[in-house]
Coordinates of C-alpha atoms in Angstrom, one line a residue:
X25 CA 112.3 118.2 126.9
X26 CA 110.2 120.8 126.2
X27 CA 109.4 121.7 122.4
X28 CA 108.2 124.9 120.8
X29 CA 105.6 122.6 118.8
X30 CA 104.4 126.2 117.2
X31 CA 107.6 127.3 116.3
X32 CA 108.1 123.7 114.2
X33 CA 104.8 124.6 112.7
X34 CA 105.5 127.8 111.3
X35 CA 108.5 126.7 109.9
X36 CA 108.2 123.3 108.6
X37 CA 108.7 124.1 105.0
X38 CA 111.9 125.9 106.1
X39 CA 113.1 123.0 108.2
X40 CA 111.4 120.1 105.9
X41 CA 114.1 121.1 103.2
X42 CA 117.3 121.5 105.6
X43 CA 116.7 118.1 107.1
X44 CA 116.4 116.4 103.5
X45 CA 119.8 118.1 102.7
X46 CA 121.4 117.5 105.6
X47 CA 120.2 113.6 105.3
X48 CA 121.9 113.6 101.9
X49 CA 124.8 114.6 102.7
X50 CA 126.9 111.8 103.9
X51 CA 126.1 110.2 100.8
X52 CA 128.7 112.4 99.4
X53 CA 131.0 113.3 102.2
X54 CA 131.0 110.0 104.2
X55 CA 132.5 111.3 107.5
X56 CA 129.4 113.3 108.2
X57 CA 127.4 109.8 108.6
X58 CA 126.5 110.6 111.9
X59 CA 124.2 112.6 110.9
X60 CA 122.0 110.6 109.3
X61 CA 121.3 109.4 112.7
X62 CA 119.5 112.6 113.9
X63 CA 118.6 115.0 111.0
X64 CA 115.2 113.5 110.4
X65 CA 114.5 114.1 114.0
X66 CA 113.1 117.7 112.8
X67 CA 110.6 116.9 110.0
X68 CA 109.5 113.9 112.0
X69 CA 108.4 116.1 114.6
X70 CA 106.5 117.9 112.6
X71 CA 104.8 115.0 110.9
X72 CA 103.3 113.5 114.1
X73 CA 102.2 116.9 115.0
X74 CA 100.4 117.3 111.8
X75 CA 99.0 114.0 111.5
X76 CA 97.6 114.8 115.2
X77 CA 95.8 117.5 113.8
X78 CA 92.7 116.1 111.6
X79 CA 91.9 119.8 110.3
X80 CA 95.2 119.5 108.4
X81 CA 94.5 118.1 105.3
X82 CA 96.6 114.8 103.2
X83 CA 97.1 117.7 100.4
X84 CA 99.1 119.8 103.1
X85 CA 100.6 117.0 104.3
X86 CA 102.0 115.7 100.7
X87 CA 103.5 119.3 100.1
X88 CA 105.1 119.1 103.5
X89 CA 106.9 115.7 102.2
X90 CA 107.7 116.8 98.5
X91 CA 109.3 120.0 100.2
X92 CA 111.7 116.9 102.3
X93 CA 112.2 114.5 99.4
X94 CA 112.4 117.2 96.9
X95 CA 115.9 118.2 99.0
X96 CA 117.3 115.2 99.3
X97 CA 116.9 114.5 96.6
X98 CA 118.0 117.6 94.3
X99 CA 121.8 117.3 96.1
X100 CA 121.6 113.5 95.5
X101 CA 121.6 114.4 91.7
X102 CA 123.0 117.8 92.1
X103 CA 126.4 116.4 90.0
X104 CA 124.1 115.8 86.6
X105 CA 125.3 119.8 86.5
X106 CA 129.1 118.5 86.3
X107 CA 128.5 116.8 82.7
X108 CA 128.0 120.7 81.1
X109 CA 129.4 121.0 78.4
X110 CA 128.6 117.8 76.6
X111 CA 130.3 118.3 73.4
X112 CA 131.0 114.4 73.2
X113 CA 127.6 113.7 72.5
X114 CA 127.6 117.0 70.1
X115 CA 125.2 118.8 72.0
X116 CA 125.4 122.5 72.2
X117 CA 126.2 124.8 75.1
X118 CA 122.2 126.1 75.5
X119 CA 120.9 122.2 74.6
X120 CA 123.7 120.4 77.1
X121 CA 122.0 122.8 80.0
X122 CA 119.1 121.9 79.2
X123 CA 119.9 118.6 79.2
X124 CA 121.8 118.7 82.4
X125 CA 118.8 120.5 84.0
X126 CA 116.5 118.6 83.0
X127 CA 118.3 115.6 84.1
X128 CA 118.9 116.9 87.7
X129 CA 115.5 118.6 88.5
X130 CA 113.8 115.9 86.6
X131 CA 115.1 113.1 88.5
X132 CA 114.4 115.4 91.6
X133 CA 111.2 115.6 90.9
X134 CA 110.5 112.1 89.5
X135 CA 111.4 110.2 92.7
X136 CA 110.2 113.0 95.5
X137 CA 106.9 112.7 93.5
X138 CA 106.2 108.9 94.5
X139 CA 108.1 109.6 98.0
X140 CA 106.3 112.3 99.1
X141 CA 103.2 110.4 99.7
X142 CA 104.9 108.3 102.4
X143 CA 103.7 111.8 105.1
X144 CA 100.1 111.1 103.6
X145 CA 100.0 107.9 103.9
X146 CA 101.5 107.5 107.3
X147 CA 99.0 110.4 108.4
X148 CA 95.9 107.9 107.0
X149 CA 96.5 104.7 108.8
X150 CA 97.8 106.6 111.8
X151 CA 94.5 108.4 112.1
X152 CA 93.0 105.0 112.2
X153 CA 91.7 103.7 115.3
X154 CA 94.4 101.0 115.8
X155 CA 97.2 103.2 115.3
X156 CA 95.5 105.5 117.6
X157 CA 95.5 103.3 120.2
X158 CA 99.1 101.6 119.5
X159 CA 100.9 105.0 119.2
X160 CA 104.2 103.0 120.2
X161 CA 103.9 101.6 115.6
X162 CA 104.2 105.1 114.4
X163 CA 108.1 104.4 114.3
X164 CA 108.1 101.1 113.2
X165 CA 105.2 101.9 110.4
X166 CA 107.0 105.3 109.0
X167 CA 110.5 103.4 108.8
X168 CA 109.0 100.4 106.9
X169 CA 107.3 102.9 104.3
X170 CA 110.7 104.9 103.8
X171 CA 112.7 101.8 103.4
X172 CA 109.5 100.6 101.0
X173 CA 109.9 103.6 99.0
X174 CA 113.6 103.4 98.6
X175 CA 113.4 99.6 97.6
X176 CA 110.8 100.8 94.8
X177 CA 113.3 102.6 93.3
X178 CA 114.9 99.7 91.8
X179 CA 111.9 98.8 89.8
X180 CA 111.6 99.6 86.2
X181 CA 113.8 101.2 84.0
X182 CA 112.9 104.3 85.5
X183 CA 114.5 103.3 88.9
X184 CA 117.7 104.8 89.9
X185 CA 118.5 103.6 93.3
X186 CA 121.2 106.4 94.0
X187 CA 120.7 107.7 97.0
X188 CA 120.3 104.4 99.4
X189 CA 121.1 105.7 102.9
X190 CA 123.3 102.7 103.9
X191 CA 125.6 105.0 101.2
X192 CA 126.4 107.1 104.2
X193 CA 127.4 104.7 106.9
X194 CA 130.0 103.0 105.0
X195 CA 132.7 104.8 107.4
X196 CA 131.0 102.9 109.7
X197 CA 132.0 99.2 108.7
X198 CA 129.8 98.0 112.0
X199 CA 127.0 99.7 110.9
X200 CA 126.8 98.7 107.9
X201 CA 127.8 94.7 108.2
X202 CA 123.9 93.5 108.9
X203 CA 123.6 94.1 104.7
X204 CA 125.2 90.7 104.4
X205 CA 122.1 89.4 106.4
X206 CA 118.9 91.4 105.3
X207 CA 120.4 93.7 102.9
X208 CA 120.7 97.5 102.7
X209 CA 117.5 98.0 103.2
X210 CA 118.0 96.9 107.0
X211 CA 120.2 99.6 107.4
X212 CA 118.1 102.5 106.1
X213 CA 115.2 100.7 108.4
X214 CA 117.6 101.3 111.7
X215 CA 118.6 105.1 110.6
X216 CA 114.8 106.2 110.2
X217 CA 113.6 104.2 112.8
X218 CA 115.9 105.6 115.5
X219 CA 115.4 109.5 114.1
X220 CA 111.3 108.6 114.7
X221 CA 111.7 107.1 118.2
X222 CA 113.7 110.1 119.1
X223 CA 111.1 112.5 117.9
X224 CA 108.3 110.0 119.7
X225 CA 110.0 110.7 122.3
X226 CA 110.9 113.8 122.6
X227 CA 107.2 114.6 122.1
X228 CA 106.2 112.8 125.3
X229 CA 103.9 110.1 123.1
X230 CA 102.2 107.3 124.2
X231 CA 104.9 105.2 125.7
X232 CA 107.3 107.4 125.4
X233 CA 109.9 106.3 128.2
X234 CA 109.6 102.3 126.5
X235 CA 110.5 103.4 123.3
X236 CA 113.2 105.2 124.3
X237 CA 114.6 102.7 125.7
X238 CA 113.5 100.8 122.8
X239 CA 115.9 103.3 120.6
X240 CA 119.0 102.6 122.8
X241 CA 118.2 98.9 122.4
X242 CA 117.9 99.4 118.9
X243 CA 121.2 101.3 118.6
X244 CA 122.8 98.4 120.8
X245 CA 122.1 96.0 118.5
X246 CA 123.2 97.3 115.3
X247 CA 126.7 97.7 116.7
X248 CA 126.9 94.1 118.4
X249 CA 125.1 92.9 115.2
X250 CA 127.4 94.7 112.6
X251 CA 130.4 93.5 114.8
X252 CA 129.5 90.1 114.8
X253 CA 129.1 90.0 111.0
X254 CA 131.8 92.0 110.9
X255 CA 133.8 88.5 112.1
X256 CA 132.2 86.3 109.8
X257 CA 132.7 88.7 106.8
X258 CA 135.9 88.9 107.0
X259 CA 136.8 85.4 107.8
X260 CA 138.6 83.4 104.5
X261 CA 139.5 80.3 106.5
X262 CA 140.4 77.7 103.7
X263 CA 139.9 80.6 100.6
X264 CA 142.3 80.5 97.8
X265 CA 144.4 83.4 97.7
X266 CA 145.1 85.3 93.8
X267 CA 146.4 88.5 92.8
X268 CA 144.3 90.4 90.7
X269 CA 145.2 94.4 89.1
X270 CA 142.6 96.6 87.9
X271 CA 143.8 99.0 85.6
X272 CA 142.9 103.0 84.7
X273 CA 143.8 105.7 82.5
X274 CA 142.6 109.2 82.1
X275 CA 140.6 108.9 78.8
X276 CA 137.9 111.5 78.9
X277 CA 134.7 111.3 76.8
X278 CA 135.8 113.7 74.4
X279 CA 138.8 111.6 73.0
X280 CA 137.0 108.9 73.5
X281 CA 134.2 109.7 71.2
X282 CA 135.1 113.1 69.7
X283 CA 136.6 113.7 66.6
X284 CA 139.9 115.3 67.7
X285 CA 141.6 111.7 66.8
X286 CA 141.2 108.9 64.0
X287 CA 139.9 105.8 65.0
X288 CA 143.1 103.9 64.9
X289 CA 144.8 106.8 66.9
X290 CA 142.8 105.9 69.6
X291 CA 142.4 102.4 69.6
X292 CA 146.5 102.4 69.4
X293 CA 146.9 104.4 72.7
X294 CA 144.7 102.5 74.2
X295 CA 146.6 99.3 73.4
X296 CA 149.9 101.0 74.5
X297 CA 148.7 102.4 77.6
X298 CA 146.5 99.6 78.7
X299 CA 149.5 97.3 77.5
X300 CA 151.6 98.8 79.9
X301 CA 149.7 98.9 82.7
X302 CA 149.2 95.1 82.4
X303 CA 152.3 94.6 81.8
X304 CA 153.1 96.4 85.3
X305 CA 150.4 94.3 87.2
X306 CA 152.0 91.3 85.8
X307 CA 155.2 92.1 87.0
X308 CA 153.9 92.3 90.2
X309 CA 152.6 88.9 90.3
X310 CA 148.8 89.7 89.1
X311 CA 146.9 86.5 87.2
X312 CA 144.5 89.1 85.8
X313 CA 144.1 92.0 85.2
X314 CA 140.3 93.9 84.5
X315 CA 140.2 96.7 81.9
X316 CA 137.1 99.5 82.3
X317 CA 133.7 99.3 80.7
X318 CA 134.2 100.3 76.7
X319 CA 137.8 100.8 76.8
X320 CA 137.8 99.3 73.2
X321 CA 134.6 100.8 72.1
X322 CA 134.4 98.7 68.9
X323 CA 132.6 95.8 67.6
X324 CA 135.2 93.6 68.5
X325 CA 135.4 90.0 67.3
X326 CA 134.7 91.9 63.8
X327 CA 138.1 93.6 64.2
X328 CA 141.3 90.7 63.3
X329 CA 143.6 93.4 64.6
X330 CA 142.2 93.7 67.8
X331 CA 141.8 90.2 68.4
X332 CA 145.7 89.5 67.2
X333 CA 146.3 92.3 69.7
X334 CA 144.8 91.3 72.8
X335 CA 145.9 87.8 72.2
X336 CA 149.4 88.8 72.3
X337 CA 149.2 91.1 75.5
X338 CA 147.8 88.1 77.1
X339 CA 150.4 85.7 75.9
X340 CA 153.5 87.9 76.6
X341 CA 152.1 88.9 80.2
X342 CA 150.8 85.3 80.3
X343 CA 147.8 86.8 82.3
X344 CA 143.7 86.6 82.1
X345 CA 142.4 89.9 80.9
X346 CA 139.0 91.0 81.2
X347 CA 137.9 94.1 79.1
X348 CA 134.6 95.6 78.2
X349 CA 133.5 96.2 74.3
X350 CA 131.1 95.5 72.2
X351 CA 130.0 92.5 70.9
X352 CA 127.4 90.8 68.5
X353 CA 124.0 90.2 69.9
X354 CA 122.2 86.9 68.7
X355 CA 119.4 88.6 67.9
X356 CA 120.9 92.0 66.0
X357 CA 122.4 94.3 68.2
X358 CA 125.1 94.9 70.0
X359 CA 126.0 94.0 73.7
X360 CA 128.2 96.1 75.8
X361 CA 130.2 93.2 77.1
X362 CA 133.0 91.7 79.2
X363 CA 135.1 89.6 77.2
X364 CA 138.0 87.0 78.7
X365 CA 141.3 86.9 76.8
X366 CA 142.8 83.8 78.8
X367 CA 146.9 83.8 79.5
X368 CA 147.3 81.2 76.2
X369 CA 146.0 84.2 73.7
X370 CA 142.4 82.1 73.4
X371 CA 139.2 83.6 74.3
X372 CA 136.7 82.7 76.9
X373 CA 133.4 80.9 75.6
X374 CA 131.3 83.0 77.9
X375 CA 131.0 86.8 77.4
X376 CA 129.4 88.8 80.0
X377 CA 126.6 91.6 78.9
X378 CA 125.3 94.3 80.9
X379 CA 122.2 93.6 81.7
X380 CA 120.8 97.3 83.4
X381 CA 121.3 100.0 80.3
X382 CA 121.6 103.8 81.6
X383 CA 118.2 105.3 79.8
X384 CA 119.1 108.2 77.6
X385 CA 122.6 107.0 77.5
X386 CA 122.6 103.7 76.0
X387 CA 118.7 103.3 75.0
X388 CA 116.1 105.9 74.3
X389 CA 112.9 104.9 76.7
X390 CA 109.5 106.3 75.3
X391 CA 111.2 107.1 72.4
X392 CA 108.0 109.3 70.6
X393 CA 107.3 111.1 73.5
X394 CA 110.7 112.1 74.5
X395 CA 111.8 113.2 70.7
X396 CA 108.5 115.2 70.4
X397 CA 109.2 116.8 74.0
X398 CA 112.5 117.1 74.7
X399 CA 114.5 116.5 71.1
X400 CA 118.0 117.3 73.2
X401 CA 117.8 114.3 75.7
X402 CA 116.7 112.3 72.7
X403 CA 120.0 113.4 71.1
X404 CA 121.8 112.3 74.5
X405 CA 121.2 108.3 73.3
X406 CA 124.4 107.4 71.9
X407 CA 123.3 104.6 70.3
X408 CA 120.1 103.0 68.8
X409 CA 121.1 99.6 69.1
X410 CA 122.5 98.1 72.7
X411 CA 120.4 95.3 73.5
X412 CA 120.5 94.3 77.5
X413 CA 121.9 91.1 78.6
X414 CA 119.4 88.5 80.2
X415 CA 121.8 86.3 82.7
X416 CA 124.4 87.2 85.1
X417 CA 126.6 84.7 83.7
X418 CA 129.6 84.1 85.6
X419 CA 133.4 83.5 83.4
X420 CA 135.3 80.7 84.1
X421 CA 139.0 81.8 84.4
X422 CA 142.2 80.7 84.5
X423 CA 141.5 82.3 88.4
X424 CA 138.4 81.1 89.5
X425 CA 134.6 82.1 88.6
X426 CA 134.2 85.8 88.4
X427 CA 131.3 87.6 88.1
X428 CA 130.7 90.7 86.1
X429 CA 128.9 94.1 87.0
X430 CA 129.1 96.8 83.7
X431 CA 128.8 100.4 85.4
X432 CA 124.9 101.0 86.2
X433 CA 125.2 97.1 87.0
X434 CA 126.8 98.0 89.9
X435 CA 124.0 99.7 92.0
X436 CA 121.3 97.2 91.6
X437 CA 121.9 94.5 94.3
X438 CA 119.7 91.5 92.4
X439 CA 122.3 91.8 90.0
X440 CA 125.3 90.8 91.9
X441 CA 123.5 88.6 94.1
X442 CA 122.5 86.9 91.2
X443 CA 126.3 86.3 90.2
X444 CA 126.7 85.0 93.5
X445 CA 124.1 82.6 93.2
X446 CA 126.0 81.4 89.8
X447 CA 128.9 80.6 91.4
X448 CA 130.7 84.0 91.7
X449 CA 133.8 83.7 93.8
X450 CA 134.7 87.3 93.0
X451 CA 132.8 90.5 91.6
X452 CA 134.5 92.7 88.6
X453 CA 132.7 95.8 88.2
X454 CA 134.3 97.5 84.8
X455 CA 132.6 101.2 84.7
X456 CA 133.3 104.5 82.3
X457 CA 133.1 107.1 85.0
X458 CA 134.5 110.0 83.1
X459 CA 131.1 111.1 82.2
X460 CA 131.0 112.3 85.8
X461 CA 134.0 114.3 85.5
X462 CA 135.2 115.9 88.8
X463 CA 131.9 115.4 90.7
X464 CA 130.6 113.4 93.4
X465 CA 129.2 111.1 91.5
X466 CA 132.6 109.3 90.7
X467 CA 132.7 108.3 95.1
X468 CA 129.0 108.1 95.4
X469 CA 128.7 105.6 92.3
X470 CA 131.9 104.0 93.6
X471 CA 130.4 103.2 97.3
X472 CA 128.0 101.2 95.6
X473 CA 130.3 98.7 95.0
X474 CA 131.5 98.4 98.5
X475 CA 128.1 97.9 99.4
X476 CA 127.8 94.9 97.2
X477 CA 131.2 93.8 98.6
X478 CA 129.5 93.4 101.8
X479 CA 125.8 92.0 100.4
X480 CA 127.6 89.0 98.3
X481 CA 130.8 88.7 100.6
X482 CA 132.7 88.7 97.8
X483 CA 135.8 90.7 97.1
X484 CA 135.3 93.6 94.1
X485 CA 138.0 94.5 92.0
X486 CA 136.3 97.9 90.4
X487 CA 138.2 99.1 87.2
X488 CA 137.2 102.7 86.3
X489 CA 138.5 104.9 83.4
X490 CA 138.9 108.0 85.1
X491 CA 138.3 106.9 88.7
X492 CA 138.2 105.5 90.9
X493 CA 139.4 102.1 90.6
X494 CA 139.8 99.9 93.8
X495 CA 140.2 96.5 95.2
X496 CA 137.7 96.1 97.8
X497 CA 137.3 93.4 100.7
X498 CA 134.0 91.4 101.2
X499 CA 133.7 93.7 104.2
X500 CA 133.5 96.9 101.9
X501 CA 136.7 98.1 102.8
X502 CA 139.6 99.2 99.9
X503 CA 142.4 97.7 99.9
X504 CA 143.7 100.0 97.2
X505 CA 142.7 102.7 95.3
X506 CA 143.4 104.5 92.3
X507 CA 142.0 107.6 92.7
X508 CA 140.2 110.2 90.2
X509 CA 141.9 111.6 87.5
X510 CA 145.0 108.8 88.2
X511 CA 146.8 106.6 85.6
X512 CA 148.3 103.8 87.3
X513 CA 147.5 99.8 87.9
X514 CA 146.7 98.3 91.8
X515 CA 147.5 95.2 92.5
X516 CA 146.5 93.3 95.4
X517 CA 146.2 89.7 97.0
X518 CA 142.4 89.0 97.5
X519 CA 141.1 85.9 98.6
X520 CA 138.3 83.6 96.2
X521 CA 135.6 82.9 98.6
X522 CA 132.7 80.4 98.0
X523 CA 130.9 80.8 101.4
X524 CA 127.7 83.0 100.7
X525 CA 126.0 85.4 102.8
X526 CA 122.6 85.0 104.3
X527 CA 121.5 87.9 101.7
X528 CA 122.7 86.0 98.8
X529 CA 120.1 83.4 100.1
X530 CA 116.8 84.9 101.3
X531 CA 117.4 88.3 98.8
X532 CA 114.7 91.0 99.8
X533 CA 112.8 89.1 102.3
X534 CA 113.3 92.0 104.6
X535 CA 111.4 94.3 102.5
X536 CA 108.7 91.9 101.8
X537 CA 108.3 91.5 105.4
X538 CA 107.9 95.2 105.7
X539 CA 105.8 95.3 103.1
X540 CA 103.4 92.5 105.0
X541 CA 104.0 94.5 108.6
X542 CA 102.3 97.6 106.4
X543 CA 99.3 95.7 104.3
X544 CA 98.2 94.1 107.7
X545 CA 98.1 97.3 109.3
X546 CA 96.1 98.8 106.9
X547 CA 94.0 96.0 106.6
X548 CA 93.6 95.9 110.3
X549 CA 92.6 99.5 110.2
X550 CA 90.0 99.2 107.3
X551 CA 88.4 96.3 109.7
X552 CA 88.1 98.1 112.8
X553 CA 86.8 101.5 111.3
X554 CA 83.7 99.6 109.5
X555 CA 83.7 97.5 112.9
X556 CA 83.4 100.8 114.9
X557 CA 80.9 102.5 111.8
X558 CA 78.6 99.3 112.1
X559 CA 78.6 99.6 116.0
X560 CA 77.1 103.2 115.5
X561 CA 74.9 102.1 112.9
X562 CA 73.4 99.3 115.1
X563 CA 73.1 102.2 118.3
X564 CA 71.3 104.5 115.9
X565 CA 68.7 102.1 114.7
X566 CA 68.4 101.2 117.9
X567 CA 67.6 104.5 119.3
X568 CA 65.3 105.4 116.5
X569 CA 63.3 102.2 117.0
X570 CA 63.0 102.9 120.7
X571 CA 61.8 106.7 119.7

């Protein structure tokens, strides 16, 4: 096929930004997966062209890949804008859109800043002599990088891994099946290593015809792959079978934290409607029943009330409820916790506390700086003393172990891999997702718990308080949902499975095996150019000594 190499020139900092939106995009509107399969194809083009070209400088090639990642990643985030007005923290019109601005730009910039010098980077070590002369590793090298990058951002407080790729495929279930093996990870290897062979080979590189076929082959075995652990993930030979509700009301920030009601106005609808609902799931046969995160937002074993009260739902549904609230920390502090009310009224010894706190929301990072800078997002913190959990401890229930994921919990994977590795037979993920409002954010934060579905094997029952609340399968699949803006219970049959995944095993091994395939490169790069500079050196002093 014959390209206008020229024409992708001229216009690379058009087509560098279209490609990084159109990436994105299935992270939001699933069905449109597909195209995460091809839209790189573009900017990859023009990055082997540039990096062919040694007049074009690592500085051009860095502002070629923060125009890409700066794309993606401003629609990944693009539904920060949804949380204007944010009169529940008290924030004014002018300081919540500054706020939201700041929060949606800012992350923008934040993670296209580190990711933009994958082009760079790739463009140095393929200069090298030994990726010169082993074109056929451009592919393989720029996939391991992205995938690199995107594992990165799971480090730190800072790290907000919202916008994995696998995200997108989940319409897919194939596709998307191999996470159970190497993780997510693997799948955002195979979508950017199949856009780069394309583009290799559609620019007639070295090789070309091999790696095309390489591509299919590559293509091939996803599918078989996916479809084989497609079997074994769904298999529950010899599980134990329980029915479990998750249960969600309409609650939005605003009553939840405004002033509009008196404290015991709220906490009493919230014990009538929640009673209700778990009243319902009990009538349909549910042994427990999971409540979303803060639904009681109190210190709660202080309150006698509250404890008499949850007792009592407990008793007269004689059903295990798990609700999140706040509880003491043993070293001051508060934990925003899962507590177990069992089906006798008593109370579960363990309590689980979220152990990954949303910065600005439930802790103030860099405190000084961000007060001196920015005294709105320091406002944003809504309070000054949540203290992270250290363990994913696992409940022991009248229903089997579960394992607990708060909200942000939910898109880390170490965290309910972790659970797994406790003893987890199934994953509660209890999240307040009407901070989101009507965005996105509320399916995208939502598909990161099918993805953990299918990374532990373990079935999810995700209770949100706005939406959406589902029962999901160990495959990733809902079995029910209870969609946005929805008050209702689901109730469904899942199975308790004890089998774990090779994932929950081996954990990131993947990635650290990229990260080896990239530092030998490199290293094997270094050696050869000081092999091929002392060679010279050694001819020159030869020639002057013959002279």
């Amino acid at each position: 096929m014959l390209l206008n190499k020229k024409l992708f020139l001229k216009y690379r900092y058009l087509i560098a930004p279209i490609c990084g939106i159109l990436m994105a995009l299935p992270l939001i509107y699933s069905a449109m997966g597909i195209l995460q399969w091809i839209s790189l194809i573009p900017t990859v083009i023009i990055l082997y062209l540039l990096v062919e070209d040694a007049t074009v400088k690592y500085k051009k090639l860095y502002l070629f890949g923060l125009s890409y990642f700066f794309s993606f990643f401003v629609v990944v985030f693009h539904w920060f804008y949804y949380m204007h007005p944010m009169d529940f923290a008290g924030l004014s019109g002018a300081a919540s859109f500054f706020v939201v601005t700041l929060a949606c730009v800012g992350m923008a910039i934040f993670q296209s800043f580190a990711a933009a010098f994958i082009f760079p980077i790739f463009a140095w070590i393929s200069r090298g002599i030994f990726v010169r002369r082993h074109q056929i590793l451009k592919p393989f090298l720029l996939a391991a990088m992205f995938v690199i990058v995107e594992w990165s951002q799971t480090l730190g407080w800072w790290g907000v891994p919202w916008g994995r790729l696998a995200l997108g495929q989940l319409d897919y279930s194939f596709v998307v099946q191999p996470a159970s093996v190497l993780g997510s990870y693997f799948i955002s290897f195979v979508l950017v290593l199949v856009n780069a062979m394309i583009s290799y080979a559609l620019l007639g590189m070295q090789r070309a015809k091999l790696v095309s076929y390489i591509c299919i082959g590559v293509v091939i075995f996803q599918f078989a792959f996916g479809g084989v652990m497609y079997y074994f993930n769904s298999r529950v030979d010899g599980c134990e079978t329980v029915k479990m509700a998750a249960a969600q009301d309409t609650v939005s920030n605003e009553d939840k934290w405004g002033d509009g009601k008196t404290q015991h106005e709220k906490y009493r609808y919230t014990i009538d409607v929640y009673g209700r609902l778990t009243a319902e799931a009990a009538s349909e046969g549910a042994v427990a029943v999971v409540w979303p995160e803060t639904v009681l937002p109190y210190t709660f074993f202080n309150n006698d009330y509250m404890v008499a009260d949850m007792s009592r739902l407990a008793r007269e549904n004689n059903i295990t409820i798990l609700f999140s609230t706040f509880t003491e920390a043993e070293g001051g502090g508060l934990y925003n916790s899962i507590v177990q009310v069992n089906p006798d009224g008593t109370f579960g010894n363990t309590v689980y506390a979220k152990q990954h706190l949303v910065p600005f929301g439930e802790f103030l990072p860099m405190a000084g700086l961000i007060e001196a800078i920015a005294p709105p997002l320091a406002e944003l913190a809504q309070t000054d003393n949540i203290v992270a959990g250290e363990d994913s401890v696992v409940l022991e229930t009248a229903v089997g172990r579960v394992g607990g994921l708060i909200c942000f919990d939910s898109i880390y994977e170490d965290l309910a891999i972790n659970s797994v590795r406790n003893g987890a037979e199934v994953l509660v993920v209890s999240t307040n997702d009407a901070w989101f409002r009507e965005s996105a954010a509320l399916s995208m934060h939502y598909s990161q718990s099918r993805l953990r579905a299918i990374e532990c094997g373990r079935y999810v029952v995700r209770s949100a308080n706005t939406g959406i609340s589902a029962i999901i399968t160990s495959t990733g699949k809902p079995m029910d949902i209870c969609g946005a803006g929805e008050t209702g219970e689901i109730t469904e049959e899942i199975y308790l499975r004890e089998n774990r995944t090779v994932y929950s095993y081996i954990g990131d091994a993947f990635v650290y095996a990229l990260i080896t395939f990239v530092a030998v490169i490199i290293i094997i790069s270094i050696v050869r150019f000081f092999g091929v500079l002392s060679k010279k050196i050694k001819e020159l002093d030869k020639l002057e000594s013959n002279s």
